Amino acid sequence: MAEGLRERKKRQTRQYISDVATGLFLERGFDAVTVAEVADAADVSVNTVYNYFPAKEDLFLDRSSGVVDRMSRWVRGRDTGESAAAAVLRELRGEVEAVSPRVGLMDGYQQFMRVLHDAPTLRSRMWRLSQEVLENIEATLREEVGADPADTLPTLVAGQINWVHQTVMGEIGRRMMAGGRPAEVSREMLGLLDEIEELLSDKVLNYAVRGA
């Protein structure tokens, strides 16, 4: 369905507030900026900010919802004859090879990471998000293979797939913070992905293969 005028205006307002807040956080640090200051800079009320963002952390991590179910989307969209792990590896390689901002391969990402590392509440929120990602991919695997609730294999495979994703994202963050350039880090991550795939067992690489 086409987006209505009201929905579009709300989306634009939300994005504007988020952009203003992100600019302040990058300039001064997360803890040094208050929600009231964000509201003032965006020319809206504090209540309006909270209407769109229930917590201050949501202003900085406003795109986190797309990350939580990213691997599950990749698994559900896997090709015929392709396993869950193979789909995640393929999609990650594609993002890395394209030097995609979606995986942090962009100029300025080091500033984002520094703000994140300097704020304990943001690090705590990121940990909770990582748990949601793991729970999400496990639930998807169980659904895709019709696993019995007592079956522990989906839990184990989900942990391995999540490790792949976390390792790549973590290394991108570390290398970008160390001054790496997006294209350079991209090449390094492609090599890392090859090493990661070699470490995965056949049982993981052949789990949840999509039938014809």
PDB file of N, CA and C in Angstrom, residues 107-201:
ATOM      1  N   ASP A 107      32.991   5.891   5.422  1.00  0.00           N
ATOM      2  CA  ASP A 107      33.733   6.947   6.098  1.00  0.00           C
ATOM      3  C   ASP A 107      32.894   7.486   7.252  1.00  0.00           C
ATOM      4  N   GLY A 108      33.518   7.712   8.389  1.00  0.00           N
ATOM      5  CA  GLY A 108      32.808   8.232   9.552  1.00  0.00           C
ATOM      6  C   GLY A 108      32.330   7.167  10.510  1.00  0.00           C
ATOM      7  N   TYR A 109      32.413   5.884  10.115  1.00  0.00           N
ATOM      8  CA  TYR A 109      31.926   4.819  10.991  1.00  0.00           C
ATOM      9  C   TYR A 109      32.736   4.756  12.284  1.00  0.00           C
ATOM     10  N   GLN A 110      33.999   5.135  12.219  1.00  0.00           N
ATOM     11  CA  GLN A 110      34.822   5.107  13.423  1.00  0.00           C
ATOM     12  C   GLN A 110      34.294   6.067  14.479  1.00  0.00           C
ATOM     13  N   GLN A 111      33.705   7.189  14.048  1.00  0.00           N
ATOM     14  CA  GLN A 111      33.113   8.127  15.008  1.00  0.00           C
ATOM     15  C   GLN A 111      31.920   7.496  15.705  1.00  0.00           C
ATOM     16  N   PHE A 112      31.096   6.799  14.938  1.00  0.00           N
ATOM     17  CA  PHE A 112      29.946   6.099  15.501  1.00  0.00           C
ATOM     18  C   PHE A 112      30.413   5.091  16.549  1.00  0.00           C
ATOM     19  N   MET A 113      31.457   4.323  16.231  1.00  0.00           N
ATOM     20  CA  MET A 113      31.960   3.304  17.138  1.00  0.00           C
ATOM     21  C   MET A 113      32.562   3.923  18.395  1.00  0.00           C
ATOM     22  N   ARG A 114      33.219   5.061  18.268  1.00  0.00           N
ATOM     23  CA  ARG A 114      33.798   5.708  19.445  1.00  0.00           C
ATOM     24  C   ARG A 114      32.705   6.173  20.404  1.00  0.00           C
ATOM     25  N   VAL A 115      31.642   6.748  19.865  1.00  0.00           N
ATOM     26  CA  VAL A 115      30.509   7.150  20.715  1.00  0.00           C
ATOM     27  C   VAL A 115      29.947   5.935  21.435  1.00  0.00           C
ATOM     28  N   LEU A 116      29.794   4.856  20.703  1.00  0.00           N
ATOM     29  CA  LEU A 116      29.252   3.620  21.267  1.00  0.00           C
ATOM     30  C   LEU A 116      30.148   3.081  22.383  1.00  0.00           C
ATOM     31  N   HIS A 117      31.434   3.024  22.142  1.00  0.00           N
ATOM     32  CA  HIS A 117      32.364   2.471  23.126  1.00  0.00           C
ATOM     33  C   HIS A 117      32.496   3.349  24.361  1.00  0.00           C
ATOM     34  N   ASP A 118      32.280   4.637  24.222  1.00  0.00           N
ATOM     35  CA  ASP A 118      32.446   5.556  25.351  1.00  0.00           C
ATOM     36  C   ASP A 118      31.206   5.652  26.235  1.00  0.00           C
ATOM     37  N   ALA A 119      30.098   5.024  25.837  1.00  0.00           N
ATOM     38  CA  ALA A 119      28.843   5.136  26.596  1.00  0.00           C
ATOM     39  C   ALA A 119      28.414   3.768  27.129  1.00  0.00           C
ATOM     40  N   PRO A 120      28.522   3.536  28.435  1.00  0.00           N
ATOM     41  CA  PRO A 120      28.138   2.245  29.015  1.00  0.00           C
ATOM     42  C   PRO A 120      26.701   1.836  28.712  1.00  0.00           C
ATOM     43  N   THR A 121      25.777   2.797  28.706  1.00  0.00           N
ATOM     44  CA  THR A 121      24.379   2.448  28.452  1.00  0.00           C
ATOM     45  C   THR A 121      24.173   1.981  27.012  1.00  0.00           C
ATOM     46  N   LEU A 122      24.932   2.549  26.083  1.00  0.00           N
ATOM     47  CA  LEU A 122      24.847   2.103  24.691  1.00  0.00           C
ATOM     48  C   LEU A 122      25.443   0.710  24.537  1.00  0.00           C
ATOM     49  N   ARG A 123      26.556   0.455  25.225  1.00  0.00           N
ATOM     50  CA  ARG A 123      27.156  -0.875  25.162  1.00  0.00           C
ATOM     51  C   ARG A 123      26.205  -1.914  25.745  1.00  0.00           C
ATOM     52  N   SER A 124      25.510  -1.547  26.816  1.00  0.00           N
ATOM     53  CA  SER A 124      24.533  -2.458  27.418  1.00  0.00           C
ATOM     54  C   SER A 124      23.388  -2.736  26.457  1.00  0.00           C
ATOM     55  N   ARG A 125      22.921  -1.696  25.776  1.00  0.00           N
ATOM     56  CA  ARG A 125      21.840  -1.874  24.812  1.00  0.00           C
ATOM     57  C   ARG A 125      22.304  -2.756  23.654  1.00  0.00           C
ATOM     58  N   MET A 126      23.534  -2.572  23.206  1.00  0.00           N
ATOM     59  CA  MET A 126      24.055  -3.398  22.121  1.00  0.00           C
ATOM     60  C   MET A 126      24.141  -4.866  22.534  1.00  0.00           C
ATOM     61  N   TRP A 127      24.497  -5.119  23.790  1.00  0.00           N
ATOM     62  CA  TRP A 127      24.533  -6.499  24.273  1.00  0.00           C
ATOM     63  C   TRP A 127      23.140  -7.107  24.231  1.00  0.00           C
ATOM     64  N   ARG A 128      22.139  -6.343  24.667  1.00  0.00           N
ATOM     65  CA  ARG A 128      20.764  -6.860  24.637  1.00  0.00           C
ATOM     66  C   ARG A 128      20.322  -7.115  23.199  1.00  0.00           C
ATOM     67  N   LEU A 129      20.705  -6.224  22.300  1.00  0.00           N
ATOM     68  CA  LEU A 129      20.363  -6.422  20.891  1.00  0.00           C
ATOM     69  C   LEU A 129      21.009  -7.685  20.346  1.00  0.00           C
ATOM     70  N   SER A 130      22.250  -7.953  20.745  1.00  0.00           N
ATOM     71  CA  SER A 130      22.931  -9.162  20.273  1.00  0.00           C
ATOM     72  C   SER A 130      22.219 -10.412  20.760  1.00  0.00           C
ATOM     73  N   GLN A 131      21.652 -10.346  21.967  1.00  0.00           N
ATOM     74  CA  GLN A 131      20.877 -11.475  22.475  1.00  0.00           C
ATOM     75  C   GLN A 131      19.595 -11.667  21.674  1.00  0.00           C
ATOM     76  N   GLU A 132      18.967 -10.568  21.286  1.00  0.00           N
ATOM     77  CA  GLU A 132      17.764 -10.637  20.461  1.00  0.00           C
ATOM     78  C   GLU A 132      18.071 -11.240  19.099  1.00  0.00           C
ATOM     79  N   VAL A 133      19.220 -10.864  18.537  1.00  0.00           N
ATOM     80  CA  VAL A 133      19.632 -11.425  17.243  1.00  0.00           C
ATOM     81  C   VAL A 133      19.772 -12.933  17.354  1.00  0.00           C
ATOM     82  N   LEU A 134      20.435 -13.401  18.414  1.00  0.00           N
ATOM     83  CA  LEU A 134      20.638 -14.831  18.617  1.00  0.00           C
ATOM     84  C   LEU A 134      19.314 -15.560  18.800  1.00  0.00           C
ATOM     85  N   GLU A 135      18.435 -15.012  19.624  1.00  0.00           N
ATOM     86  CA  GLU A 135      17.123 -15.634  19.849  1.00  0.00           C
ATOM     87  C   GLU A 135      16.310 -15.668  18.557  1.00  0.00           C
ATOM     88  N   ASN A 136      16.443 -14.602  17.770  1.00  0.00           N
ATOM     89  CA  ASN A 136      15.687 -14.512  16.521  1.00  0.00           C
ATOM     90  C   ASN A 136      16.133 -15.564  15.524  1.00  0.00           C
ATOM     91  N   ILE A 137      17.444 -15.731  15.360  1.00  0.00           N
ATOM     92  CA  ILE A 137      17.930 -16.695  14.380  1.00  0.00           C
ATOM     93  C   ILE A 137      17.631 -18.123  14.841  1.00  0.00           C
ATOM     94  N   GLU A 138      17.687 -18.375  16.144  1.00  0.00           N
ATOM     95  CA  GLU A 138      17.341 -19.711  16.636  1.00  0.00           C
ATOM     96  C   GLU A 138      15.872 -20.026  16.365  1.00  0.00           C
ATOM     97  N   ALA A 139      14.990 -19.067  16.648  1.00  0.00           N
ATOM     98  CA  ALA A 139      13.564 -19.273  16.398  1.00  0.00           C
ATOM     99  C   ALA A 139      13.301 -19.517  14.916  1.00  0.00           C
ATOM    100  N   THR A 140      14.027 -18.800  14.060  1.00  0.00           N
ATOM    101  CA  THR A 140      13.863 -18.983  12.612  1.00  0.00           C
ATOM    102  C   THR A 140      14.305 -20.375  12.184  1.00  0.00           C
ATOM    103  N   LEU A 141      15.444 -20.834  12.690  1.00  0.00           N
ATOM    104  CA  LEU A 141      15.923 -22.177  12.346  1.00  0.00           C
ATOM    105  C   LEU A 141      14.932 -23.236  12.798  1.00  0.00           C
ATOM    106  N   ARG A 142      14.419 -23.095  13.998  1.00  0.00           N
ATOM    107  CA  ARG A 142      13.452 -24.075  14.507  1.00  0.00           C
ATOM    108  C   ARG A 142      12.209 -24.127  13.615  1.00  0.00           C
ATOM    109  N   GLU A 143      11.767 -22.955  13.210  1.00  0.00           N
ATOM    110  CA  GLU A 143      10.588 -22.880  12.340  1.00  0.00           C
ATOM    111  C   GLU A 143      10.868 -23.478  10.969  1.00  0.00           C
ATOM    112  N   GLU A 144      12.051 -23.183  10.420  1.00  0.00           N
ATOM    113  CA  GLU A 144      12.386 -23.633   9.070  1.00  0.00           C
ATOM    114  C   GLU A 144      12.538 -25.147   8.970  1.00  0.00           C
ATOM    115  N   VAL A 145      13.054 -25.776  10.030  1.00  0.00           N
ATOM    116  CA  VAL A 145      13.260 -27.232   9.974  1.00  0.00           C
ATOM    117  C   VAL A 145      12.174 -27.999  10.712  1.00  0.00           C
ATOM    118  N   GLY A 146      11.249 -27.277  11.355  1.00  0.00           N
ATOM    119  CA  GLY A 146      10.207 -27.942  12.126  1.00  0.00           C
ATOM    120  C   GLY A 146      10.766 -28.718  13.301  1.00  0.00           C
ATOM    121  N   ALA A 147      11.733 -28.133  14.002  1.00  0.00           N
ATOM    122  CA  ALA A 147      12.430 -28.820  15.085  1.00  0.00           C
ATOM    123  C   ALA A 147      11.543 -29.039  16.292  1.00  0.00           C
ATOM    124  N   ASP A 148      11.758 -30.139  16.958  1.00  0.00           N
ATOM    125  CA  ASP A 148      11.096 -30.440  18.223  1.00  0.00           C
ATOM    126  C   ASP A 148      11.601 -29.451  19.276  1.00  0.00           C
ATOM    127  N   PRO A 149      10.742 -29.002  20.182  1.00  0.00           N
ATOM    128  CA  PRO A 149      11.180 -28.048  21.216  1.00  0.00           C
ATOM    129  C   PRO A 149      12.366 -28.546  22.041  1.00  0.00           C
ATOM    130  N   ALA A 150      12.492 -29.852  22.178  1.00  0.00           N
ATOM    131  CA  ALA A 150      13.590 -30.416  22.976  1.00  0.00           C
ATOM    132  C   ALA A 150      14.884 -30.567  22.180  1.00  0.00           C
ATOM    133  N   ASP A 151      14.815 -30.335  20.879  1.00  0.00           N
ATOM    134  CA  ASP A 151      15.993 -30.483  20.022  1.00  0.00           C
ATOM    135  C   ASP A 151      16.975 -29.343  20.279  1.00  0.00           C
ATOM    136  N   THR A 152      18.206 -29.670  20.635  1.00  0.00           N
ATOM    137  CA  THR A 152      19.204 -28.636  20.927  1.00  0.00           C
ATOM    138  C   THR A 152      20.015 -28.208  19.702  1.00  0.00           C
ATOM    139  N   LEU A 153      19.877 -28.942  18.596  1.00  0.00           N
ATOM    140  CA  LEU A 153      20.694 -28.636  17.423  1.00  0.00           C
ATOM    141  C   LEU A 153      20.430 -27.229  16.871  1.00  0.00           C
ATOM    142  N   PRO A 154      19.177 -26.776  16.789  1.00  0.00           N
ATOM    143  CA  PRO A 154      18.965 -25.401  16.313  1.00  0.00           C
ATOM    144  C   PRO A 154      19.667 -24.363  17.192  1.00  0.00           C
ATOM    145  N   THR A 155      19.720 -24.619  18.483  1.00  0.00           N
ATOM    146  CA  THR A 155      20.407 -23.710  19.398  1.00  0.00           C
ATOM    147  C   THR A 155      21.896 -23.654  19.086  1.00  0.00           C
ATOM    148  N   LEU A 156      22.481 -24.830  18.865  1.00  0.00           N
ATOM    149  CA  LEU A 156      23.915 -24.905  18.580  1.00  0.00           C
ATOM    150  C   LEU A 156      24.264 -24.263  17.236  1.00  0.00           C
ATOM    151  N   VAL A 157      23.454 -24.556  16.228  1.00  0.00           N
ATOM    152  CA  VAL A 157      23.725 -23.985  14.903  1.00  0.00           C
ATOM    153  C   VAL A 157      23.506 -22.472  14.913  1.00  0.00           C
ATOM    154  N   ALA A 158      22.470 -22.033  15.616  1.00  0.00           N
ATOM    155  CA  ALA A 158      22.227 -20.588  15.725  1.00  0.00           C
ATOM    156  C   ALA A 158      23.416 -19.889  16.358  1.00  0.00           C
ATOM    157  N   GLY A 159      24.009 -20.520  17.376  1.00  0.00           N
ATOM    158  CA  GLY A 159      25.183 -19.945  18.012  1.00  0.00           C
ATOM    159  C   GLY A 159      26.348 -19.806  17.050  1.00  0.00           C
ATOM    160  N   GLN A 160      26.541 -20.814  16.195  1.00  0.00           N
ATOM    161  CA  GLN A 160      27.621 -20.771  15.208  1.00  0.00           C
ATOM    162  C   GLN A 160      27.367 -19.690  14.152  1.00  0.00           C
ATOM    163  N   ILE A 161      26.143 -19.611  13.660  1.00  0.00           N
ATOM    164  CA  ILE A 161      25.814 -18.604  12.652  1.00  0.00           C
ATOM    165  C   ILE A 161      25.942 -17.200  13.240  1.00  0.00           C
ATOM    166  N   ASN A 162      25.484 -17.053  14.474  1.00  0.00           N
ATOM    167  CA  ASN A 162      25.593 -15.756  15.137  1.00  0.00           C
ATOM    168  C   ASN A 162      27.055 -15.367  15.347  1.00  0.00           C
ATOM    169  N   TRP A 163      27.890 -16.351  15.657  1.00  0.00           N
ATOM    170  CA  TRP A 163      29.329 -16.100  15.816  1.00  0.00           C
ATOM    171  C   TRP A 163      29.926 -15.567  14.517  1.00  0.00           C
ATOM    172  N   VAL A 164      29.520 -16.126  13.397  1.00  0.00           N
ATOM    173  CA  VAL A 164      30.007 -15.653  12.093  1.00  0.00           C
ATOM    174  C   VAL A 164      29.703 -14.167  11.936  1.00  0.00           C
ATOM    175  N   HIS A 165      28.458 -13.813  12.174  1.00  0.00           N
ATOM    176  CA  HIS A 165      28.010 -12.434  11.994  1.00  0.00           C
ATOM    177  C   HIS A 165      28.710 -11.495  12.977  1.00  0.00           C
ATOM    178  N   GLN A 166      28.758 -11.887  14.244  1.00  0.00           N
ATOM    179  CA  GLN A 166      29.382 -11.037  15.262  1.00  0.00           C
ATOM    180  C   GLN A 166      30.877 -10.848  15.006  1.00  0.00           C
ATOM    181  N   THR A 167      31.538 -11.908  14.568  1.00  0.00           N
ATOM    182  CA  THR A 167      32.972 -11.815  14.312  1.00  0.00           C
ATOM    183  C   THR A 167      33.272 -10.831  13.193  1.00  0.00           C
ATOM    184  N   VAL A 168      32.526 -10.929  12.106  1.00  0.00           N
ATOM    185  CA  VAL A 168      32.743 -10.022  10.972  1.00  0.00           C
ATOM    186  C   VAL A 168      32.425  -8.585  11.361  1.00  0.00           C
ATOM    187  N   MET A 169      31.271  -8.368  12.010  1.00  0.00           N
ATOM    188  CA  MET A 169      30.897  -7.010  12.392  1.00  0.00           C
ATOM    189  C   MET A 169      31.875  -6.431  13.409  1.00  0.00           C
ATOM    190  N   GLY A 170      32.321  -7.269  14.351  1.00  0.00           N
ATOM    191  CA  GLY A 170      33.277  -6.803  15.342  1.00  0.00           C
ATOM    192  C   GLY A 170      34.608  -6.411  14.728  1.00  0.00           C
ATOM    193  N   GLU A 171      35.077  -7.224  13.775  1.00  0.00           N
ATOM    194  CA  GLU A 171      36.349  -6.926  13.120  1.00  0.00           C
ATOM    195  C   GLU A 171      36.255  -5.674  12.257  1.00  0.00           C
ATOM    196  N   ILE A 172      35.122  -5.490  11.600  1.00  0.00           N
ATOM    197  CA  ILE A 172      34.942  -4.266  10.815  1.00  0.00           C
ATOM    198  C   ILE A 172      35.032  -3.057  11.734  1.00  0.00           C
ATOM    199  N   GLY A 173      34.335  -3.117  12.873  1.00  0.00           N
ATOM    200  CA  GLY A 173      34.371  -2.006  13.811  1.00  0.00           C
ATOM    201  C   GLY A 173      35.772  -1.722  14.326  1.00  0.00           C
ATOM    202  N   ARG A 174      36.497  -2.770  14.700  1.00  0.00           N
ATOM    203  CA  ARG A 174      37.845  -2.582  15.227  1.00  0.00           C
ATOM    204  C   ARG A 174      38.785  -2.001  14.174  1.00  0.00           C
ATOM    205  N   ARG A 175      38.700  -2.513  12.963  1.00  0.00           N
ATOM    206  CA  ARG A 175      39.632  -2.058  11.923  1.00  0.00           C
ATOM    207  C   ARG A 175      39.297  -0.653  11.427  1.00  0.00           C
ATOM    208  N   MET A 176      38.012  -0.319  11.418  1.00  0.00           N
ATOM    209  CA  MET A 176      37.639   1.047  11.045  1.00  0.00           C
ATOM    210  C   MET A 176      38.084   2.032  12.121  1.00  0.00           C
ATOM    211  N   MET A 177      37.953   1.645  13.395  1.00  0.00           N
ATOM    212  CA  MET A 177      38.398   2.520  14.482  1.00  0.00           C
ATOM    213  C   MET A 177      39.905   2.701  14.476  1.00  0.00           C
ATOM    214  N   ALA A 178      40.609   1.711  13.962  1.00  0.00           N
ATOM    215  CA  ALA A 178      42.071   1.789  13.889  1.00  0.00           C
ATOM    216  C   ALA A 178      42.552   2.610  12.694  1.00  0.00           C
ATOM    217  N   GLY A 179      41.615   3.168  11.942  1.00  0.00           N
ATOM    218  CA  GLY A 179      41.987   4.027  10.821  1.00  0.00           C
ATOM    219  C   GLY A 179      41.902   3.374   9.459  1.00  0.00           C
ATOM    220  N   GLY A 180      41.311   2.184   9.392  1.00  0.00           N
ATOM    221  CA  GLY A 180      41.187   1.503   8.109  1.00  0.00           C
ATOM    222  C   GLY A 180      40.250   2.227   7.161  1.00  0.00           C
ATOM    223  N   ARG A 181      40.522   2.107   5.873  1.00  0.00           N
ATOM    224  CA  ARG A 181      39.643   2.676   4.855  1.00  0.00           C
ATOM    225  C   ARG A 181      38.622   1.623   4.443  1.00  0.00           C
ATOM    226  N   PRO A 182      37.403   2.029   4.099  1.00  0.00           N
ATOM    227  CA  PRO A 182      36.355   1.058   3.772  1.00  0.00           C
ATOM    228  C   PRO A 182      36.766   0.006   2.748  1.00  0.00           C
ATOM    229  N   ALA A 183      37.377   0.415   1.632  1.00  0.00           N
ATOM    230  CA  ALA A 183      37.760  -0.552   0.592  1.00  0.00           C
ATOM    231  C   ALA A 183      38.829  -1.508   1.093  1.00  0.00           C
ATOM    232  N   GLU A 184      39.741  -0.996   1.887  1.00  0.00           N
ATOM    233  CA  GLU A 184      40.817  -1.821   2.448  1.00  0.00           C
ATOM    234  C   GLU A 184      40.243  -2.851   3.424  1.00  0.00           C
ATOM    235  N   VAL A 185      39.387  -2.392   4.318  1.00  0.00           N
ATOM    236  CA  VAL A 185      38.772  -3.295   5.300  1.00  0.00           C
ATOM    237  C   VAL A 185      37.893  -4.330   4.594  1.00  0.00           C
ATOM    238  N   SER A 186      37.234  -3.920   3.516  1.00  0.00           N
ATOM    239  CA  SER A 186      36.420  -4.850   2.730  1.00  0.00           C
ATOM    240  C   SER A 186      37.260  -6.023   2.245  1.00  0.00           C
ATOM    241  N   ARG A 187      38.413  -5.736   1.676  1.00  0.00           N
ATOM    242  CA  ARG A 187      39.282  -6.804   1.180  1.00  0.00           C
ATOM    243  C   ARG A 187      39.732  -7.724   2.312  1.00  0.00           C
ATOM    244  N   GLU A 188      40.056  -7.134   3.451  1.00  0.00           N
ATOM    245  CA  GLU A 188      40.490  -7.929   4.598  1.00  0.00           C
ATOM    246  C   GLU A 188      39.363  -8.827   5.101  1.00  0.00           C
ATOM    247  N   MET A 189      38.140  -8.313   5.096  1.00  0.00           N
ATOM    248  CA  MET A 189      37.005  -9.091   5.599  1.00  0.00           C
ATOM    249  C   MET A 189      36.639 -10.243   4.664  1.00  0.00           C
ATOM    250  N   LEU A 190      36.857 -10.074   3.373  1.00  0.00           N
ATOM    251  CA  LEU A 190      36.609 -11.177   2.449  1.00  0.00           C
ATOM    252  C   LEU A 190      37.545 -12.340   2.760  1.00  0.00           C
ATOM    253  N   GLY A 191      38.793 -12.031   3.089  1.00  0.00           N
ATOM    254  CA  GLY A 191      39.725 -13.077   3.491  1.00  0.00           C
ATOM    255  C   GLY A 191      39.315 -13.716   4.803  1.00  0.00           C
ATOM    256  N   LEU A 192      38.835 -12.893   5.737  1.00  0.00           N
ATOM    257  CA  LEU A 192      38.381 -13.414   7.022  1.00  0.00           C
ATOM    258  C   LEU A 192      37.188 -14.350   6.853  1.00  0.00           C
ATOM    259  N   LEU A 193      36.279 -13.992   5.973  1.00  0.00           N
ATOM    260  CA  LEU A 193      35.111 -14.844   5.726  1.00  0.00           C
ATOM    261  C   LEU A 193      35.520 -16.204   5.176  1.00  0.00           C
ATOM    262  N   ASP A 194      36.533 -16.235   4.329  1.00  0.00           N
ATOM    263  CA  ASP A 194      37.038 -17.518   3.826  1.00  0.00           C
ATOM    264  C   ASP A 194      37.580 -18.363   4.975  1.00  0.00           C
ATOM    265  N   GLU A 195      38.313 -17.733   5.893  1.00  0.00           N
ATOM    266  CA  GLU A 195      38.862 -18.455   7.038  1.00  0.00           C
ATOM    267  C   GLU A 195      37.748 -18.961   7.954  1.00  0.00           C
ATOM    268  N   ILE A 196      36.730 -18.129   8.156  1.00  0.00           N
ATOM    269  CA  ILE A 196      35.608 -18.521   8.999  1.00  0.00           C
ATOM    270  C   ILE A 196      34.898 -19.741   8.424  1.00  0.00           C
ATOM    271  N   GLU A 197      34.653 -19.720   7.114  1.00  0.00           N
ATOM    272  CA  GLU A 197      33.954 -20.846   6.489  1.00  0.00           C
ATOM    273  C   GLU A 197      34.747 -22.141   6.652  1.00  0.00           C
ATOM    274  N   GLU A 198      36.062 -22.054   6.580  1.00  0.00           N
ATOM    275  CA  GLU A 198      36.894 -23.249   6.749  1.00  0.00           C
ATOM    276  C   GLU A 198      36.788 -23.822   8.157  1.00  0.00           C
ATOM    277  N   LEU A 199      36.483 -22.971   9.127  1.00  0.00           N
ATOM    278  CA  LEU A 199      36.379 -23.423  10.515  1.00  0.00           C
ATOM    279  C   LEU A 199      35.036 -24.074  10.833  1.00  0.00           C
ATOM    280  N   LEU A 200      34.012 -23.766  10.045  1.00  0.00           N
ATOM    281  CA  LEU A 200      32.684 -24.321  10.311  1.00  0.00           C
ATOM    282  C   LEU A 200      32.632 -25.794   9.909  1.00  0.00           C
ATOM    283  N   SER A 201      31.970 -26.582  10.725  1.00  0.00           N
ATOM    284  CA  SER A 201      31.866 -28.015  10.444  1.00  0.00           C
ATOM    285  C   SER A 201      30.865 -28.276   9.329  1.00  0.00           C
TER     286      SER A 201
END
